[in-house]
Amino acid sequence: SAVISQKPSRDICQRGTSLTIQCQVDSQVTMMFWYRQQPGQSLTLIATANQGSEATYESGFVIDKFPISRPNLTFSTLTVSNMSPEDSSIYLCSVEDTTTEAFFGQGTRLTVV
Amino acid sequence: GQNIDQPTEMTATEGAIVQINCTYQTSGFNGLFWYQQHAGEAPTFLSYNVLDGLEEKGRFSSFLSRSKGYSYLLLKELQMKDSASYLCAARGDSTLTFGKGTMLLVSP
């Protein structure tokens, strides 16, 4: 299993600003993902964070809005840029191990005012 | 496209058995997962099915029928702490697609 540390756990931000969320894993993992979970909704995949190359974004998500870094096999960041109230959500980092099970960080609860 | 359907909410009493159903449509299929998510917390893994049949793990069991695109999660001897959202997720060719979750409320 993998232990994931995600921070901050929550934040309240002004619209127009940016927030960077960090995800640290206790072991090297190939696959790291970033999800968004809006109130009462399912987890929606934002992008796959690729080590050494640009992230792979899902439909509806773009790099300018959600830039992602993956400098090594244990760490990734997601930035929510130029925030608006519609970006208020829980953001989750996830990794998968060789058994295909997904592990999640504690999540970042973001409120944009 | 990918689509996961599961009931929005269910209620049950302590000590009872409850079955949460899930139907899925994916491009390709590489497994069906169930996760438990308590309010304000991250999802935690419960079960994984890739072959047809029943997988039992303590009080929780999960069933899969690939031909029907159908799975269920069975919870026995319900406890108050089982009150949570239960997420069905299917892996297609590459990524996981999650359902909206079934909110289970266990009452005394």
PDB file of N, CA and C in Angstrom, chain B residues 5-63:
ATOM      1  N   ASP B   5     -23.897   3.905 -13.059  1.00  0.00           N
ATOM      2  CA  ASP B   5     -25.148   4.223 -12.388  1.00  0.00           C
ATOM      3  C   ASP B   5     -25.275   3.457 -11.083  1.00  0.00           C
ATOM      4  N   GLN B   6     -25.640   4.145 -10.034  1.00  0.00           N
ATOM      5  CA  GLN B   6     -25.896   3.532  -8.750  1.00  0.00           C
ATOM      6  C   GLN B   6     -26.923   4.391  -8.031  1.00  0.00           C
ATOM      7  N   PRO B   7     -27.675   3.803  -7.084  1.00  0.00           N
ATOM      8  CA  PRO B   7     -28.707   4.586  -6.396  1.00  0.00           C
ATOM      9  C   PRO B   7     -28.080   5.731  -5.609  1.00  0.00           C
ATOM     10  N   THR B   8     -28.847   6.794  -5.450  1.00  0.00           N
ATOM     11  CA  THR B   8     -28.342   7.983  -4.770  1.00  0.00           C
ATOM     12  C   THR B   8     -28.208   7.755  -3.271  1.00  0.00           C
ATOM     13  N   GLU B   9     -29.220   7.121  -2.682  1.00  0.00           N
ATOM     14  CA  GLU B   9     -29.153   6.872  -1.252  1.00  0.00           C
ATOM     15  C   GLU B   9     -29.962   5.649  -0.864  1.00  0.00           C
ATOM     16  N   MET B  10     -29.571   5.063   0.281  1.00  0.00           N
ATOM     17  CA  MET B  10     -30.270   3.900   0.821  1.00  0.00           C
ATOM     18  C   MET B  10     -30.268   4.016   2.339  1.00  0.00           C
ATOM     19  N   THR B  11     -31.255   3.410   2.953  1.00  0.00           N
ATOM     20  CA  THR B  11     -31.292   3.360   4.412  1.00  0.00           C
ATOM     21  C   THR B  11     -31.434   1.916   4.856  1.00  0.00           C
ATOM     22  N   ALA B  12     -30.891   1.624   6.030  1.00  0.00           N
ATOM     23  CA  ALA B  12     -30.979   0.279   6.587  1.00  0.00           C
ATOM     24  C   ALA B  12     -30.805   0.379   8.095  1.00  0.00           C
ATOM     25  N   THR B  13     -31.147  -0.704   8.776  1.00  0.00           N
ATOM     26  CA  THR B  13     -31.015  -0.698  10.231  1.00  0.00           C
ATOM     27  C   THR B  13     -29.811  -1.512  10.679  1.00  0.00           C
ATOM     28  N   GLU B  14     -29.327  -1.188  11.826  1.00  0.00           N
ATOM     29  CA  GLU B  14     -28.171  -1.864  12.409  1.00  0.00           C
ATOM     30  C   GLU B  14     -28.417  -3.364  12.469  1.00  0.00           C
ATOM     31  N   GLY B  15     -27.408  -4.149  12.065  1.00  0.00           N
ATOM     32  CA  GLY B  15     -27.524  -5.603  12.092  1.00  0.00           C
ATOM     33  C   GLY B  15     -28.095  -6.211  10.830  1.00  0.00           C
ATOM     34  N   ALA B  16     -28.665  -5.389   9.968  1.00  0.00           N
ATOM     35  CA  ALA B  16     -29.294  -5.891   8.745  1.00  0.00           C
ATOM     36  C   ALA B  16     -28.263  -6.109   7.640  1.00  0.00           C
ATOM     37  N   ILE B  17     -28.774  -6.540   6.482  1.00  0.00           N
ATOM     38  CA  ILE B  17     -27.960  -6.727   5.275  1.00  0.00           C
ATOM     39  C   ILE B  17     -28.458  -5.735   4.218  1.00  0.00           C
ATOM     40  N   VAL B  18     -27.534  -5.129   3.493  1.00  0.00           N
ATOM     41  CA  VAL B  18     -27.935  -4.211   2.427  1.00  0.00           C
ATOM     42  C   VAL B  18     -27.113  -4.508   1.171  1.00  0.00           C
ATOM     43  N   GLN B  19     -27.752  -4.376   0.024  1.00  0.00           N
ATOM     44  CA  GLN B  19     -27.093  -4.605  -1.262  1.00  0.00           C
ATOM     45  C   GLN B  19     -27.139  -3.321  -2.073  1.00  0.00           C
ATOM     46  N   ILE B  20     -25.991  -2.847  -2.498  1.00  0.00           N
ATOM     47  CA  ILE B  20     -25.903  -1.632  -3.303  1.00  0.00           C
ATOM     48  C   ILE B  20     -25.539  -2.047  -4.723  1.00  0.00           C
ATOM     49  N   ASN B  21     -26.408  -1.724  -5.664  1.00  0.00           N
ATOM     50  CA  ASN B  21     -26.215  -2.128  -7.050  1.00  0.00           C
ATOM     51  C   ASN B  21     -25.497  -1.066  -7.876  1.00  0.00           C
ATOM     52  N   CYS B  22     -24.839  -1.529  -8.915  1.00  0.00           N
ATOM     53  CA  CYS B  22     -24.099  -0.626  -9.804  1.00  0.00           C
ATOM     54  C   CYS B  22     -24.125  -1.209 -11.216  1.00  0.00           C
ATOM     55  N   THR B  23     -24.492  -0.407 -12.192  1.00  0.00           N
ATOM     56  CA  THR B  23     -24.369  -0.815 -13.588  1.00  0.00           C
ATOM     57  C   THR B  23     -23.363   0.105 -14.263  1.00  0.00           C
ATOM     58  N   TYR B  24     -22.638  -0.453 -15.229  1.00  0.00           N
ATOM     59  CA  TYR B  24     -21.566   0.330 -15.836  1.00  0.00           C
ATOM     60  C   TYR B  24     -21.488   0.098 -17.332  1.00  0.00           C
ATOM     61  N   GLN B  25     -20.985   1.102 -18.015  1.00  0.00           N
ATOM     62  CA  GLN B  25     -20.659   1.004 -19.430  1.00  0.00           C
ATOM     63  C   GLN B  25     -19.315   1.673 -19.617  1.00  0.00           C
ATOM     64  N   THR B  26     -18.357   0.922 -20.139  1.00  0.00           N
ATOM     65  CA  THR B  26     -17.027   1.487 -20.341  1.00  0.00           C
ATOM     66  C   THR B  26     -16.474   1.064 -21.694  1.00  0.00           C
ATOM     67  N   SER B  27     -15.517   1.838 -22.168  1.00  0.00           N
ATOM     68  CA  SER B  27     -14.750   1.448 -23.344  1.00  0.00           C
ATOM     69  C   SER B  27     -13.642   0.536 -22.867  1.00  0.00           C
ATOM     70  N   GLY B  28     -13.808  -0.747 -23.114  1.00  0.00           N
ATOM     71  CA  GLY B  28     -12.885  -1.716 -22.528  1.00  0.00           C
ATOM     72  C   GLY B  28     -13.262  -1.946 -21.076  1.00  0.00           C
ATOM     73  N   PHE B  29     -12.730  -3.006 -20.495  1.00  0.00           N
ATOM     74  CA  PHE B  29     -13.024  -3.274 -19.074  1.00  0.00           C
ATOM     75  C   PHE B  29     -11.812  -3.945 -18.443  1.00  0.00           C
ATOM     76  N   ASN B  30     -11.351  -3.332 -17.346  1.00  0.00           N
ATOM     77  CA  ASN B  30     -10.218  -3.899 -16.627  1.00  0.00           C
ATOM     78  C   ASN B  30     -10.449  -3.890 -15.123  1.00  0.00           C
ATOM     79  N   GLY B  31     -11.701  -4.079 -14.721  1.00  0.00           N
ATOM     80  CA  GLY B  31     -11.965  -4.249 -13.300  1.00  0.00           C
ATOM     81  C   GLY B  31     -13.021  -3.306 -12.760  1.00  0.00           C
ATOM     82  N   LEU B  32     -13.672  -3.758 -11.685  1.00  0.00           N
ATOM     83  CA  LEU B  32     -14.725  -2.991 -11.025  1.00  0.00           C
ATOM     84  C   LEU B  32     -14.321  -2.837  -9.555  1.00  0.00           C
ATOM     85  N   PHE B  33     -14.374  -1.612  -9.064  1.00  0.00           N
ATOM     86  CA  PHE B  33     -13.923  -1.306  -7.708  1.00  0.00           C
ATOM     87  C   PHE B  33     -15.080  -0.752  -6.882  1.00  0.00           C
ATOM     88  N   TRP B  34     -15.016  -1.015  -5.594  1.00  0.00           N
ATOM     89  CA  TRP B  34     -15.899  -0.354  -4.643  1.00  0.00           C
ATOM     90  C   TRP B  34     -15.041   0.379  -3.615  1.00  0.00           C
ATOM     91  N   TYR B  35     -15.431   1.633  -3.331  1.00  0.00           N
ATOM     92  CA  TYR B  35     -14.747   2.450  -2.330  1.00  0.00           C
ATOM     93  C   TYR B  35     -15.772   2.937  -1.319  1.00  0.00           C
ATOM     94  N   GLN B  36     -15.300   3.140  -0.102  1.00  0.00           N
ATOM     95  CA  GLN B  36     -16.125   3.731   0.961  1.00  0.00           C
ATOM     96  C   GLN B  36     -15.582   5.131   1.238  1.00  0.00           C
ATOM     97  N   GLN B  37     -16.485   6.078   1.376  1.00  0.00           N
ATOM     98  CA  GLN B  37     -16.055   7.449   1.670  1.00  0.00           C
ATOM     99  C   GLN B  37     -16.920   8.039   2.763  1.00  0.00           C
ATOM    100  N   HIS B  38     -16.311   8.270   3.932  1.00  0.00           N
ATOM    101  CA  HIS B  38     -17.007   8.969   4.993  1.00  0.00           C
ATOM    102  C   HIS B  38     -16.941  10.460   4.718  1.00  0.00           C
ATOM    103  N   ALA B  39     -17.915  11.175   5.245  1.00  0.00           N
ATOM    104  CA  ALA B  39     -18.018  12.615   4.995  1.00  0.00           C
ATOM    105  C   ALA B  39     -16.725  13.322   5.383  1.00  0.00           C
ATOM    106  N   GLY B  40     -16.209  14.131   4.456  1.00  0.00           N
ATOM    107  CA  GLY B  40     -15.011  14.904   4.736  1.00  0.00           C
ATOM    108  C   GLY B  40     -13.716  14.128   4.654  1.00  0.00           C
ATOM    109  N   GLU B  41     -13.796  12.851   4.247  1.00  0.00           N
ATOM    110  CA  GLU B  41     -12.593  12.035   4.173  1.00  0.00           C
ATOM    111  C   GLU B  41     -12.356  11.536   2.753  1.00  0.00           C
ATOM    112  N   ALA B  42     -11.158  11.010   2.507  1.00  0.00           N
ATOM    113  CA  ALA B  42     -10.839  10.453   1.201  1.00  0.00           C
ATOM    114  C   ALA B  42     -11.479   9.070   1.045  1.00  0.00           C
ATOM    115  N   PRO B  43     -11.720   8.656  -0.178  1.00  0.00           N
ATOM    116  CA  PRO B  43     -12.229   7.293  -0.395  1.00  0.00           C
ATOM    117  C   PRO B  43     -11.212   6.245   0.037  1.00  0.00           C
ATOM    118  N   THR B  44     -11.700   5.139   0.569  1.00  0.00           N
ATOM    119  CA  THR B  44     -10.837   4.016   0.917  1.00  0.00           C
ATOM    120  C   THR B  44     -11.306   2.777   0.169  1.00  0.00           C
ATOM    121  N   PHE B  45     -10.359   1.985  -0.275  1.00  0.00           N
ATOM    122  CA  PHE B  45     -10.615   0.818  -1.095  1.00  0.00           C
ATOM    123  C   PHE B  45     -11.350  -0.264  -0.314  1.00  0.00           C
ATOM    124  N   LEU B  46     -12.389  -0.847  -0.924  1.00  0.00           N
ATOM    125  CA  LEU B  46     -13.100  -1.953  -0.308  1.00  0.00           C
ATOM    126  C   LEU B  46     -12.886  -3.263  -1.066  1.00  0.00           C
ATOM    127  N   SER B  47     -13.080  -3.220  -2.400  1.00  0.00           N
ATOM    128  CA  SER B  47     -13.027  -4.472  -3.142  1.00  0.00           C
ATOM    129  C   SER B  47     -12.715  -4.239  -4.601  1.00  0.00           C
ATOM    130  N   TYR B  48     -12.295  -5.315  -5.252  1.00  0.00           N
ATOM    131  CA  TYR B  48     -11.927  -5.291  -6.670  1.00  0.00           C
ATOM    132  C   TYR B  48     -12.387  -6.593  -7.306  1.00  0.00           C
ATOM    133  N   ASN B  49     -13.140  -6.508  -8.395  1.00  0.00           N
ATOM    134  CA  ASN B  49     -13.566  -7.684  -9.167  1.00  0.00           C
ATOM    135  C   ASN B  49     -13.140  -7.490 -10.612  1.00  0.00           C
ATOM    136  N   VAL B  50     -12.525  -8.499 -11.170  1.00  0.00           N
ATOM    137  CA  VAL B  50     -12.223  -8.455 -12.598  1.00  0.00           C
ATOM    138  C   VAL B  50     -12.821  -9.674 -13.309  1.00  0.00           C
ATOM    139  N   LEU B  51     -13.085 -10.741 -12.541  1.00  0.00           N
ATOM    140  CA  LEU B  51     -13.739 -11.933 -13.083  1.00  0.00           C
ATOM    141  C   LEU B  51     -15.158 -12.021 -12.529  1.00  0.00           C
ATOM    142  N   ASP B  52     -16.032 -12.715 -13.259  1.00  0.00           N
ATOM    143  CA  ASP B  52     -17.405 -12.904 -12.796  1.00  0.00           C
ATOM    144  C   ASP B  52     -17.421 -13.666 -11.485  1.00  0.00           C
ATOM    145  N   GLY B  53     -18.366 -13.305 -10.633  1.00  0.00           N
ATOM    146  CA  GLY B  53     -18.539 -14.049  -9.399  1.00  0.00           C
ATOM    147  C   GLY B  53     -18.485 -13.168  -8.180  1.00  0.00           C
ATOM    148  N   LEU B  54     -18.460 -13.833  -7.054  1.00  0.00           N
ATOM    149  CA  LEU B  54     -18.539 -13.172  -5.756  1.00  0.00           C
ATOM    150  C   LEU B  54     -17.180 -13.190  -5.067  1.00  0.00           C
ATOM    151  N   GLU B  55     -16.775 -12.019  -4.572  1.00  0.00           N
ATOM    152  CA  GLU B  55     -15.562 -11.912  -3.759  1.00  0.00           C
ATOM    153  C   GLU B  55     -15.980 -11.541  -2.345  1.00  0.00           C
ATOM    154  N   GLU B  56     -15.585 -12.355  -1.369  1.00  0.00           N
ATOM    155  CA  GLU B  56     -15.996 -12.089   0.000  1.00  0.00           C
ATOM    156  C   GLU B  56     -14.800 -11.648   0.830  1.00  0.00           C
ATOM    157  N   LYS B  57     -15.044 -10.592   1.622  1.00  0.00           N
ATOM    158  CA  LYS B  57     -14.001 -10.071   2.491  1.00  0.00           C
ATOM    159  C   LYS B  57     -14.648  -9.616   3.786  1.00  0.00           C
ATOM    160  N   GLY B  58     -14.724 -10.526   4.749  1.00  0.00           N
ATOM    161  CA  GLY B  58     -15.337 -10.187   6.022  1.00  0.00           C
ATOM    162  C   GLY B  58     -16.820  -9.899   5.872  1.00  0.00           C
ATOM    163  N   ARG B  59     -17.247  -8.755   6.390  1.00  0.00           N
ATOM    164  CA  ARG B  59     -18.673  -8.411   6.311  1.00  0.00           C
ATOM    165  C   ARG B  59     -19.068  -7.902   4.932  1.00  0.00           C
ATOM    166  N   PHE B  60     -18.067  -7.616   4.096  1.00  0.00           N
ATOM    167  CA  PHE B  60     -18.344  -7.043   2.770  1.00  0.00           C
ATOM    168  C   PHE B  60     -18.096  -8.085   1.687  1.00  0.00           C
ATOM    169  N   SER B  61     -18.989  -8.123   0.703  1.00  0.00           N
ATOM    170  CA  SER B  61     -18.820  -8.979  -0.467  1.00  0.00           C
ATOM    171  C   SER B  61     -19.136  -8.151  -1.697  1.00  0.00           C
ATOM    172  N   SER B  62     -18.499  -8.492  -2.804  1.00  0.00           N
ATOM    173  CA  SER B  62     -18.789  -7.792  -4.054  1.00  0.00           C
ATOM    174  C   SER B  62     -18.958  -8.810  -5.167  1.00  0.00           C
ATOM    175  N   PHE B  63     -19.924  -8.543  -6.027  1.00  0.00           N
ATOM    176  CA  PHE B  63     -20.274  -9.447  -7.112  1.00  0.00           C
ATOM    177  C   PHE B  63     -20.126  -8.735  -8.438  1.00  0.00           C
TER     178      PHE B  63
END
